[in-house]
mmCIF file of C-alpha atoms in Angstrom:
data_model
loop_
_atom_site.group_PDB
_atom_site.id
_atom_site.type_symbol
_atom_site.label_atom_id
_atom_site.label_comp_id
_atom_site.label_asym_id
_atom_site.label_seq_id
_atom_site.Cartn_x
_atom_site.Cartn_y
_atom_site.Cartn_z
ATOM 1 C CA MET H 1 -19.068 -2.434 14.444
ATOM 2 C CA THR H 2 -20.453 -5.335 14.645
ATOM 3 C CA LYS H 3 -19.155 -8.780 16.647
ATOM 4 C CA LYS H 4 -18.108 -10.468 13.397
ATOM 5 C CA THR H 5 -15.767 -7.562 12.062
ATOM 6 C CA ARG H 6 -14.433 -7.311 16.016
ATOM 7 C CA SER H 7 -13.643 -11.092 15.433
ATOM 8 C CA TYR H 8 -12.215 -10.937 11.945
ATOM 9 C CA ARG H 9 -10.063 -8.078 12.840
ATOM 10 C CA GLY H 10 -9.706 -9.582 16.465
ATOM 11 C CA MET H 11 -8.155 -12.866 13.858
ATOM 12 C CA HIS H 12 -6.279 -11.402 11.832
ATOM 13 C CA ARG H 13 -3.616 -9.751 15.012
ATOM 14 C CA SER H 14 -4.002 -12.700 16.184
ATOM 15 C CA LEU H 15 -2.579 -14.766 13.559
ATOM 16 C CA LEU H 16 -0.432 -11.378 12.908
ATOM 17 C CA ALA H 17 1.183 -11.651 16.364
ATOM 18 C CA GLY H 18 1.082 -15.156 16.700
ATOM 19 C CA LEU H 19 3.461 -15.469 13.383
ATOM 20 C CA ALA H 20 5.669 -12.922 14.748
ATOM 21 C CA LEU H 21 5.874 -14.988 17.862
ATOM 22 C CA CYS H 22 6.982 -18.502 15.930
ATOM 23 C CA THR H 23 9.455 -16.354 13.982
ATOM 24 C CA ALA H 24 11.263 -14.965 16.021
ATOM 25 C CA ILE H 25 11.407 -18.705 18.432
ATOM 26 C CA GLY H 26 11.985 -20.561 14.903
ATOM 27 C CA ILE H 27 9.830 -22.179 15.072
ATOM 28 C CA GLY H 28 11.048 -24.841 17.717
ATOM 29 C CA SER H 29 13.751 -25.950 15.671
ATOM 30 C CA ALA H 30 17.697 -24.773 15.761
ATOM 31 C CA GLN H 31 18.393 -25.716 12.384
ATOM 32 C CA ALA H 32 16.533 -23.257 10.544
ATOM 33 C CA ASP H 33 16.816 -20.402 8.333
ATOM 34 C CA ALA H 34 16.007 -17.253 9.183
ATOM 35 C CA ILE H 35 15.953 -13.842 7.849
ATOM 36 C CA THR H 36 14.436 -10.074 8.577
ATOM 37 C CA VAL H 37 12.078 -8.350 6.568
ATOM 38 C CA TYR H 38 11.049 -5.033 6.235
ATOM 39 C CA THR H 39 7.710 -4.067 5.134
ATOM 40 C CA SER H 40 5.255 -1.543 4.471
ATOM 41 C CA TYR H 41 2.218 -4.043 3.834
ATOM 42 C CA GLU H 42 -0.723 -4.133 5.989
ATOM 43 C CA GLU H 43 -1.163 -6.491 9.091
ATOM 44 C CA ASP H 44 -3.466 -8.282 7.300
ATOM 45 C CA GLU H 45 -1.824 -8.628 4.149
ATOM 46 C CA ILE H 46 0.698 -9.316 5.847
ATOM 47 C CA ALA H 47 -0.379 -12.715 7.990
ATOM 48 C CA ALA H 48 -1.960 -13.713 5.228
ATOM 49 C CA PHE H 49 0.612 -14.104 2.729
ATOM 50 C CA LEU H 50 3.636 -15.264 6.503
ATOM 51 C CA ALA H 51 0.450 -18.115 7.300
ATOM 52 C CA ARG H 52 1.296 -19.143 3.116
ATOM 53 C CA ALA H 53 4.978 -19.113 3.405
ATOM 54 C CA LYS H 54 5.340 -20.796 6.403
ATOM 55 C CA GLN H 55 3.081 -23.392 5.090
ATOM 56 C CA ASP H 56 5.152 -23.334 1.340
ATOM 57 C CA MET H 57 8.980 -22.957 3.399
ATOM 58 C CA PRO H 58 7.877 -24.798 6.948
ATOM 59 C CA ASP H 59 11.951 -24.769 8.135
ATOM 60 C CA LEU H 60 12.462 -20.644 7.339
ATOM 61 C CA ASP H 61 12.174 -18.108 10.301
ATOM 62 C CA ILE H 62 10.272 -15.330 8.743
ATOM 63 C CA ASN H 63 10.923 -11.743 11.013
ATOM 64 C CA VAL H 64 9.075 -9.087 9.627
ATOM 65 C CA LEU H 65 8.829 -5.006 10.687
ATOM 66 C CA ARG H 66 5.902 -3.301 9.432
ATOM 67 C CA LEU H 67 6.028 0.290 9.119
ATOM 68 C CA SER H 68 4.467 2.798 7.267
ATOM 69 C CA THR H 69 6.252 3.603 4.056
ATOM 70 C CA GLY H 70 7.701 7.746 4.723
ATOM 71 C CA ASP H 71 8.678 5.347 8.982
ATOM 72 C CA LEU H 72 10.153 2.448 7.205
ATOM 73 C CA HIS H 73 11.755 5.253 4.112
ATOM 74 C CA ALA H 74 13.059 7.692 7.507
ATOM 75 C CA ARG H 75 14.568 3.711 9.455
ATOM 76 C CA ILE H 76 16.197 2.062 6.522
ATOM 77 C CA LEU H 77 18.474 5.387 5.478
ATOM 78 C CA ALA H 78 18.951 5.709 9.533
ATOM 79 C CA GLU H 79 20.681 2.431 9.487
ATOM 80 C CA ALA H 80 22.569 2.522 6.017
ATOM 81 C CA SER H 81 25.533 1.538 7.565
ATOM 82 C CA ASN H 82 24.998 -0.951 9.693
ATOM 83 C CA PRO H 83 21.481 -2.643 8.087
ATOM 84 C CA GLN H 84 19.414 -5.032 10.249
ATOM 85 C CA HIS H 85 17.128 -6.594 7.699
ATOM 86 C CA ASP H 86 18.324 -8.730 4.797
ATOM 87 C CA VAL H 87 14.747 -8.245 2.588
ATOM 88 C CA ILE H 88 12.780 -4.851 1.760
ATOM 89 C CA TRP H 89 8.881 -6.613 0.658
ATOM 90 C CA GLY H 90 5.950 -5.137 -0.540
ATOM 91 C CA TRP H 91 7.556 -1.472 0.265
ATOM 92 C CA ALA H 92 6.701 1.506 -3.133
ATOM 93 C CA VAL H 93 8.923 1.471 -5.878
ATOM 94 C CA THR H 94 8.492 5.435 -5.376
ATOM 95 C CA SER H 95 11.126 5.191 -2.087
ATOM 96 C CA LEU H 96 13.323 1.714 -3.550
ATOM 97 C CA ILE H 97 13.959 3.632 -7.158
ATOM 98 C CA ASP H 98 15.462 6.478 -4.170
ATOM 99 C CA PRO H 99 19.300 6.727 -4.902
ATOM 100 C CA ARG H 100 20.659 6.543 -1.685
ATOM 101 C CA ILE H 101 18.097 3.115 -0.734
ATOM 102 C CA GLY H 102 19.689 1.887 -5.189
ATOM 103 C CA GLU H 103 23.330 1.484 -3.060
ATOM 104 C CA LEU H 104 22.294 -0.640 -0.005
ATOM 105 C CA VAL H 105 20.434 -3.110 -1.820
ATOM 106 C CA GLU H 106 22.217 -5.835 -4.590
ATOM 107 C CA ALA H 107 20.486 -6.920 -8.014
ATOM 108 C CA TYR H 108 19.167 -10.368 -8.019
ATOM 109 C CA THR H 109 16.392 -12.518 -10.439
ATOM 110 C CA PRO H 110 14.334 -14.234 -8.811
ATOM 111 C CA GLU H 111 12.877 -17.685 -10.669
ATOM 112 C CA GLY H 112 10.008 -17.154 -12.444
ATOM 113 C CA ILE H 113 11.497 -13.653 -12.906
ATOM 114 C CA GLU H 114 9.838 -14.597 -16.774
ATOM 115 C CA ARG H 115 6.462 -14.281 -14.998
ATOM 116 C CA ILE H 116 6.975 -10.382 -14.594
ATOM 117 C CA ALA H 117 6.556 -7.684 -17.095
ATOM 118 C CA GLU H 118 9.592 -5.665 -18.156
ATOM 119 C CA GLN H 119 7.746 -2.846 -16.870
ATOM 120 C CA PHE H 120 7.239 -3.682 -13.039
ATOM 121 C CA ARG H 121 10.928 -4.465 -12.553
ATOM 122 C CA ASP H 122 14.293 -2.229 -11.985
ATOM 123 C CA LYS H 123 16.337 -1.791 -15.026
ATOM 124 C CA ASP H 124 19.387 -3.322 -13.490
ATOM 125 C CA GLY H 125 17.469 -5.979 -11.574
ATOM 126 C CA LYS H 126 17.661 -4.464 -8.783
ATOM 127 C CA TRP H 127 14.193 -4.706 -7.330
ATOM 128 C CA PHE H 128 11.025 -6.221 -9.028
ATOM 129 C CA ALA H 129 7.227 -5.137 -8.215
ATOM 130 C CA THR H 130 4.850 -8.215 -7.450
ATOM 131 C CA THR H 131 1.749 -6.470 -6.239
ATOM 132 C CA GLY H 132 0.134 -2.428 -5.875
ATOM 133 C CA TYR H 133 -2.336 -0.225 -4.882
ATOM 134 C CA MET H 134 -4.473 2.489 -6.027
ATOM 135 C CA ALA H 135 -6.504 5.541 -4.373
ATOM 136 C CA ALA H 136 -9.969 4.735 -3.893
ATOM 137 C CA PHE H 137 -12.380 6.697 -1.288
ATOM 138 C CA CYS H 138 -14.990 5.031 0.966
ATOM 139 C CA VAL H 139 -17.962 6.724 1.582
ATOM 140 C CA ASN H 140 -20.309 6.401 4.199
ATOM 141 C CA ASN H 141 -24.284 5.730 2.210
ATOM 142 C CA GLU H 142 -25.205 6.085 5.504
ATOM 143 C CA VAL H 143 -23.603 9.951 6.672
ATOM 144 C CA LEU H 144 -24.551 10.825 2.892
ATOM 145 C CA LYS H 145 -27.951 9.824 3.902
ATOM 146 C CA ASN H 146 -28.701 11.611 6.792
ATOM 147 C CA LYS H 147 -26.844 14.691 5.867
ATOM 148 C CA ASN H 148 -28.186 15.097 1.919
ATOM 149 C CA LEU H 149 -25.064 14.636 0.529
ATOM 150 C CA PRO H 150 -24.420 14.301 -3.026
ATOM 151 C CA MET H 151 -22.424 11.508 -3.631
ATOM 152 C CA PRO H 152 -18.878 12.130 -4.900
ATOM 153 C CA THR H 153 -17.863 11.035 -8.611
ATOM 154 C CA SER H 154 -13.996 12.577 -8.604
ATOM 155 C CA TRP H 155 -11.302 14.708 -6.920
ATOM 156 C CA ALA H 156 -12.804 17.442 -8.569
ATOM 157 C CA ASP H 157 -16.473 16.919 -6.997
ATOM 158 C CA LEU H 158 -13.956 16.706 -3.317
ATOM 159 C CA THR H 159 -13.926 21.044 -2.956
ATOM 160 C CA ASN H 160 -17.412 21.219 -2.832
ATOM 161 C CA PRO H 161 -17.871 23.297 0.563
ATOM 162 C CA VAL H 162 -21.424 21.083 1.009
ATOM 163 C CA TYR H 163 -17.667 18.652 2.601
ATOM 164 C CA LYS H 164 -16.468 20.413 4.651
ATOM 165 C CA GLY H 165 -15.176 18.203 7.662
ATOM 166 C CA GLU H 166 -16.259 15.499 5.829
ATOM 167 C CA VAL H 167 -13.666 14.495 4.472
ATOM 168 C CA VAL H 168 -10.675 12.449 5.890
ATOM 169 C CA MET H 169 -6.955 11.421 4.190
ATOM 170 C CA PRO H 170 -3.471 10.206 4.605
ATOM 171 C CA ASN H 171 -0.707 12.681 5.251
ATOM 172 C CA PRO H 172 1.543 12.307 1.933
ATOM 173 C CA ALA H 173 4.569 12.379 5.286
ATOM 174 C CA SER H 174 4.387 9.185 6.623
ATOM 175 C CA SER H 175 2.164 7.419 4.220
ATOM 176 C CA GLY H 176 2.948 5.560 0.299
ATOM 177 C CA THR H 177 -1.281 6.226 -0.033
ATOM 178 C CA GLY H 178 -1.319 9.978 1.003
ATOM 179 C CA TYR H 179 1.859 10.427 -1.584
ATOM 180 C CA LEU H 180 0.916 8.728 -4.292
ATOM 181 C CA MET H 181 -2.636 10.087 -3.796
ATOM 182 C CA ILE H 182 -0.685 13.864 -4.175
ATOM 183 C CA ALA H 183 1.700 13.132 -6.446
ATOM 184 C CA SER H 184 -0.728 11.864 -8.718
ATOM 185 C CA ILE H 185 -2.715 14.766 -8.476
ATOM 186 C CA LEU H 186 -0.326 16.771 -9.319
ATOM 187 C CA GLN H 187 0.756 15.373 -12.433
ATOM 188 C CA MET H 188 -3.002 15.326 -13.947
ATOM 189 C CA MET H 189 -3.155 18.857 -13.039
ATOM 190 C CA GLY H 190 0.282 20.142 -13.160
ATOM 191 C CA GLU H 191 1.512 22.006 -10.383
ATOM 192 C CA GLU H 192 0.817 24.932 -9.769
ATOM 193 C CA LYS H 193 -3.095 24.549 -10.186
ATOM 194 C CA GLY H 194 -2.545 20.934 -8.162
ATOM 195 C CA TRP H 195 -1.466 23.534 -5.547
ATOM 196 C CA GLU H 196 -4.114 25.502 -5.727
ATOM 197 C CA TYR H 197 -6.245 22.500 -6.256
ATOM 198 C CA LEU H 198 -5.098 20.954 -2.872
ATOM 199 C CA ASN H 199 -5.162 24.196 -0.558
ATOM 200 C CA SER H 200 -8.929 24.612 -2.120
ATOM 201 C CA LEU H 201 -9.474 20.236 -0.818
ATOM 202 C CA ASP H 202 -7.810 21.273 2.332
ATOM 203 C CA GLY H 203 -10.589 23.111 3.450
ATOM 204 C CA ASN H 204 -12.832 21.339 3.586
ATOM 205 C CA ILE H 205 -10.366 18.080 4.917
ATOM 206 C CA ALA H 206 -10.991 17.015 9.141
ATOM 207 C CA GLN H 207 -7.949 15.018 9.555
ATOM 208 C CA TYR H 208 -4.855 14.237 7.332
ATOM 209 C CA ILE H 209 -4.385 11.243 8.997
ATOM 210 C CA LYS H 210 -1.526 8.468 9.125
ATOM 211 C CA SER H 211 -2.213 5.926 7.755
ATOM 212 C CA GLY H 212 -3.247 5.004 4.268
ATOM 213 C CA SER H 213 -6.616 2.507 5.362
ATOM 214 C CA ARG H 214 -7.057 4.823 8.633
ATOM 215 C CA PRO H 215 -9.552 6.976 6.883
ATOM 216 C CA CYS H 216 -11.297 4.126 4.413
ATOM 217 C CA ASN H 217 -12.063 2.655 8.047
ATOM 218 C CA ALA H 218 -13.361 5.708 9.919
ATOM 219 C CA ALA H 219 -15.715 6.200 7.050
ATOM 220 C CA SER H 220 -16.611 3.062 7.272
ATOM 221 C CA GLU H 221 -17.428 3.440 11.060
ATOM 222 C CA GLY H 222 -19.834 6.040 10.154
ATOM 223 C CA GLU H 223 -16.830 9.543 11.920
ATOM 224 C CA PHE H 224 -17.380 10.928 8.543
ATOM 225 C CA ALA H 225 -18.218 10.498 5.601
ATOM 226 C CA ILE H 226 -15.461 10.543 2.909
ATOM 227 C CA GLY H 227 -12.361 8.831 3.620
ATOM 228 C CA ALA H 228 -9.587 8.617 0.644
ATOM 229 C CA SER H 229 -7.323 5.493 1.033
ATOM 230 C CA PHE H 230 -7.455 2.274 -1.247
ATOM 231 C CA ALA H 231 -9.188 0.057 -3.484
ATOM 232 C CA LEU H 232 -8.673 -2.417 -1.545
ATOM 233 C CA ARG H 233 -8.980 -2.026 2.048
ATOM 234 C CA ALA H 234 -12.828 -0.271 0.631
ATOM 235 C CA ILE H 235 -12.889 -3.483 -1.540
ATOM 236 C CA LYS H 236 -12.722 -5.772 2.744
ATOM 237 C CA ASN H 237 -14.345 -3.079 4.277
ATOM 238 C CA ILE H 238 -17.389 -3.420 2.196
ATOM 239 C CA ASP H 239 -17.400 -7.233 2.401
ATOM 240 C CA GLU H 240 -17.178 -7.010 5.525
ATOM 241 C CA GLY H 241 -20.944 -5.341 5.981
ATOM 242 C CA TYR H 242 -19.988 -2.086 6.245
ATOM 243 C CA PRO H 243 -22.244 0.426 4.697
ATOM 244 C CA ILE H 244 -19.575 1.838 1.876
ATOM 245 C CA THR H 245 -19.385 2.967 -1.652
ATOM 246 C CA MET H 246 -16.321 2.956 -3.210
ATOM 247 C CA VAL H 247 -15.460 5.268 -5.492
ATOM 248 C CA ILE H 248 -12.863 5.262 -8.153
ATOM 249 C CA PRO H 249 -12.472 9.079 -8.234
ATOM 250 C CA SER H 250 -13.228 10.204 -13.339
ATOM 251 C CA GLU H 251 -9.963 11.967 -13.065
ATOM 252 C CA GLY H 252 -8.190 8.210 -12.432
ATOM 253 C CA ALA H 253 -6.298 6.139 -9.996
ATOM 254 C CA GLY H 254 -2.935 7.591 -8.417
ATOM 255 C CA ASN H 255 -1.043 3.879 -7.829
ATOM 256 C CA GLU H 256 1.979 2.599 -6.042
ATOM 257 C CA LEU H 257 3.261 -0.306 -7.354
ATOM 258 C CA GLU H 258 4.761 -3.006 -4.090
ATOM 259 C CA ALA H 259 8.326 -3.724 -4.531
ATOM 260 C CA ASN H 260 11.179 -6.019 -3.327
ATOM 261 C CA ALA H 261 14.882 -6.486 -2.933
ATOM 262 C CA LEU H 262 18.066 -8.129 -1.627
ATOM 263 C CA MET H 263 19.826 -5.843 0.505
ATOM 264 C CA ALA H 264 23.344 -6.163 0.099
ATOM 265 C CA GLY H 265 24.502 -5.835 3.606
ATOM 266 C CA SER H 266 22.144 -9.420 4.723
ATOM 267 C CA LYS H 267 23.982 -11.704 6.269
ATOM 268 C CA ASN H 268 21.565 -14.360 5.406
ATOM 269 C CA LYS H 269 21.998 -13.886 1.447
ATOM 270 C CA GLU H 270 21.354 -17.866 0.935
ATOM 271 C CA ALA H 271 17.817 -17.656 2.737
ATOM 272 C CA ALA H 272 16.704 -14.250 1.538
ATOM 273 C CA LYS H 273 16.571 -15.303 -1.667
ATOM 274 C CA ARG H 274 14.719 -18.156 -1.643
ATOM 275 C CA PHE H 275 11.910 -16.011 0.431
ATOM 276 C CA LEU H 276 12.707 -13.820 -3.208
ATOM 277 C CA ASP H 277 11.451 -16.354 -4.356
ATOM 278 C CA TRP H 278 8.494 -17.615 -3.260
ATOM 279 C CA THR H 279 7.359 -13.876 -3.981
ATOM 280 C CA VAL H 280 6.872 -14.669 -7.073
ATOM 281 C CA SER H 281 5.794 -18.723 -6.974
ATOM 282 C CA GLU H 282 2.179 -19.427 -7.706
ATOM 283 C CA ASN H 283 1.073 -19.850 -4.451
ATOM 284 C CA ALA H 284 2.308 -16.106 -3.596
ATOM 285 C CA VAL H 285 0.148 -14.934 -6.460
ATOM 286 C CA ASN H 286 -2.797 -17.165 -5.183
ATOM 287 C CA GLU H 287 -2.540 -15.148 -2.352
ATOM 288 C CA TYR H 288 -1.760 -11.684 -3.899
ATOM 289 C CA TYR H 289 -5.220 -11.946 -5.147
ATOM 290 C CA ASN H 290 -7.138 -12.392 -1.875
ATOM 291 C CA TRP H 291 -6.097 -9.150 -0.940
ATOM 292 C CA LYS H 292 -4.300 -6.907 -4.026
ATOM 293 C CA GLU H 293 -6.363 -5.337 -6.441
ATOM 294 C CA ILE H 294 -2.800 -4.700 -8.747
ATOM 295 C CA VAL H 295 -1.083 -7.893 -8.976
ATOM 296 C CA THR H 296 1.635 -8.110 -11.169
ATOM 297 C CA VAL H 297 2.529 -11.436 -11.691
ATOM 298 C CA THR H 298 0.619 -13.773 -15.158
ATOM 299 C CA GLY H 299 -1.586 -16.177 -13.551
ATOM 300 C CA GLY H 300 -4.461 -16.284 -10.769
ATOM 301 C CA GLU H 301 -7.823 -14.550 -11.102
ATOM 302 C CA MET H 302 -9.771 -11.242 -9.746
ATOM 303 C CA PRO H 303 -12.203 -12.501 -7.395
ATOM 304 C CA GLU H 304 -15.795 -11.892 -7.362
ATOM 305 C CA LYS H 305 -16.265 -9.470 -4.675
ATOM 306 C CA PHE H 306 -13.791 -7.573 -5.774
ATOM 307 C CA LYS H 307 -15.441 -6.948 -9.125
ATOM 308 C CA GLU H 308 -19.169 -6.516 -7.005
ATOM 309 C CA ALA H 309 -18.463 -3.791 -4.876
ATOM 310 C CA GLY H 310 -16.927 -2.434 -7.881
ATOM 311 C CA LEU H 311 -13.023 -2.478 -9.808
ATOM 312 C CA PRO H 312 -12.927 -3.372 -13.566
ATOM 313 C CA GLU H 313 -11.417 -6.201 -14.785
ATOM 314 C CA ASP H 314 -9.467 -4.547 -16.565
ATOM 315 C CA ILE H 315 -8.207 -1.847 -13.649
ATOM 316 C CA ALA H 316 -5.261 -0.075 -16.304
ATOM 317 C CA SER H 317 -8.962 1.521 -17.319
ATOM 318 C CA VAL H 318 -8.666 3.395 -14.318
ATOM 319 C CA MET H 319 -5.784 3.727 -13.013
ATOM 320 C CA TRP H 320 -3.808 6.798 -13.693
ATOM 321 C CA ASN H 321 -0.755 6.801 -15.479
ATOM 322 C CA MET H 322 1.524 7.388 -13.320
ATOM 323 C CA ASP H 323 5.594 9.215 -14.047
ATOM 324 C CA PHE H 324 7.241 6.815 -10.577
ATOM 325 C CA VAL H 325 10.492 8.767 -11.850
ATOM 326 C CA TRP H 326 8.711 12.047 -11.322
ATOM 327 C CA SER H 327 7.003 11.040 -8.197
ATOM 328 C CA ALA H 328 10.771 9.685 -7.211
ATOM 329 C CA ASP H 329 12.955 12.627 -7.745
ATOM 330 C CA ASN H 330 9.640 15.508 -6.660
ATOM 331 C CA ARG H 331 9.381 13.414 -3.265
ATOM 332 C CA ALA H 332 11.533 16.269 -1.033
ATOM 333 C CA PRO H 333 11.017 18.932 -1.509
ATOM 334 C CA VAL H 334 6.736 18.201 -2.775
ATOM 335 C CA LEU H 335 6.570 16.321 0.727
ATOM 336 C CA GLU H 336 7.976 19.464 2.457
ATOM 337 C CA ARG H 337 5.578 22.312 0.390
ATOM 338 C CA TRP H 338 2.808 20.425 1.944
ATOM 339 C CA GLN H 339 3.880 20.266 5.219
ATOM 340 C CA LYS H 340 4.929 23.737 5.083
ATOM 341 C CA GLU H 341 1.491 25.452 3.837
ATOM 342 C CA LEU H 342 -0.736 22.332 4.919
ATOM 343 C CA GLU H 343 0.127 20.511 7.293
ATOM 344 C CA ARG H 344 -2.033 20.183 11.118
#
């Protein structure tokens, strides 16, 4: 890893820690409004988004708890009788549409909601999605060359025996990225053939990793040839100088929307609503485009480095048309079977 990369990551960790400290102490203002936000955004994304939010709303203290999608799901349900947060921010739609979660949030229409197409909003107004992410492979060019391995182009390719022990992917029980991969495979292939494929793929998997970003980082650092991850992490790592290629599976990229919602039990609803309004603001959208391959709010423009890394401007052309209701309704049985048959 280069010194530049270590400095880059250290900078974001420091920024996030500093923001968390500032929000916790109220930046010296006893009169500031304060909210607690639960999110599954990546840490570097949170740091950038919060920095922008603090510029726009300096009198609002935003305390953030970040957990992976599955862990956050478990925590919110565990706290159902006494919620400890005001807002859900950037969390998987397939988790938010769980009826048990639906009982804990209330409808809210933020200012500017017309900038988000109806397909990205709950029909009852309980959530709206502003961003999203999609699956992609991070393939280390140097490892391929050193081991004389071919460049994969599809999920089907990953079952090739030459990749045995060279593939890592997220654990779907803890990672939203991992679950969208499993769900998309089962939707693409049908459940019977999909499970046959997953069992075949398992023969080449070196590790199932808790985080959605870590497989890409592991491949980027040369630990493995292929890390199944999400497109933005691949783009960021390419931009940082890692010797990887981003591959969007030719079958279509599984994807997930990241949504926001107001907790019915919030004791700081006016401040919470103000934050939710900000999440669809022009400044927020411009910041999203620095970090997200899927932005549902009109305005903004895809950065050149995204295109240079291989992301098409028409990202819908490479996205699998996910059935989010199926993903949500089948989450428990899919994960139960996956843990029984494949988790290790």
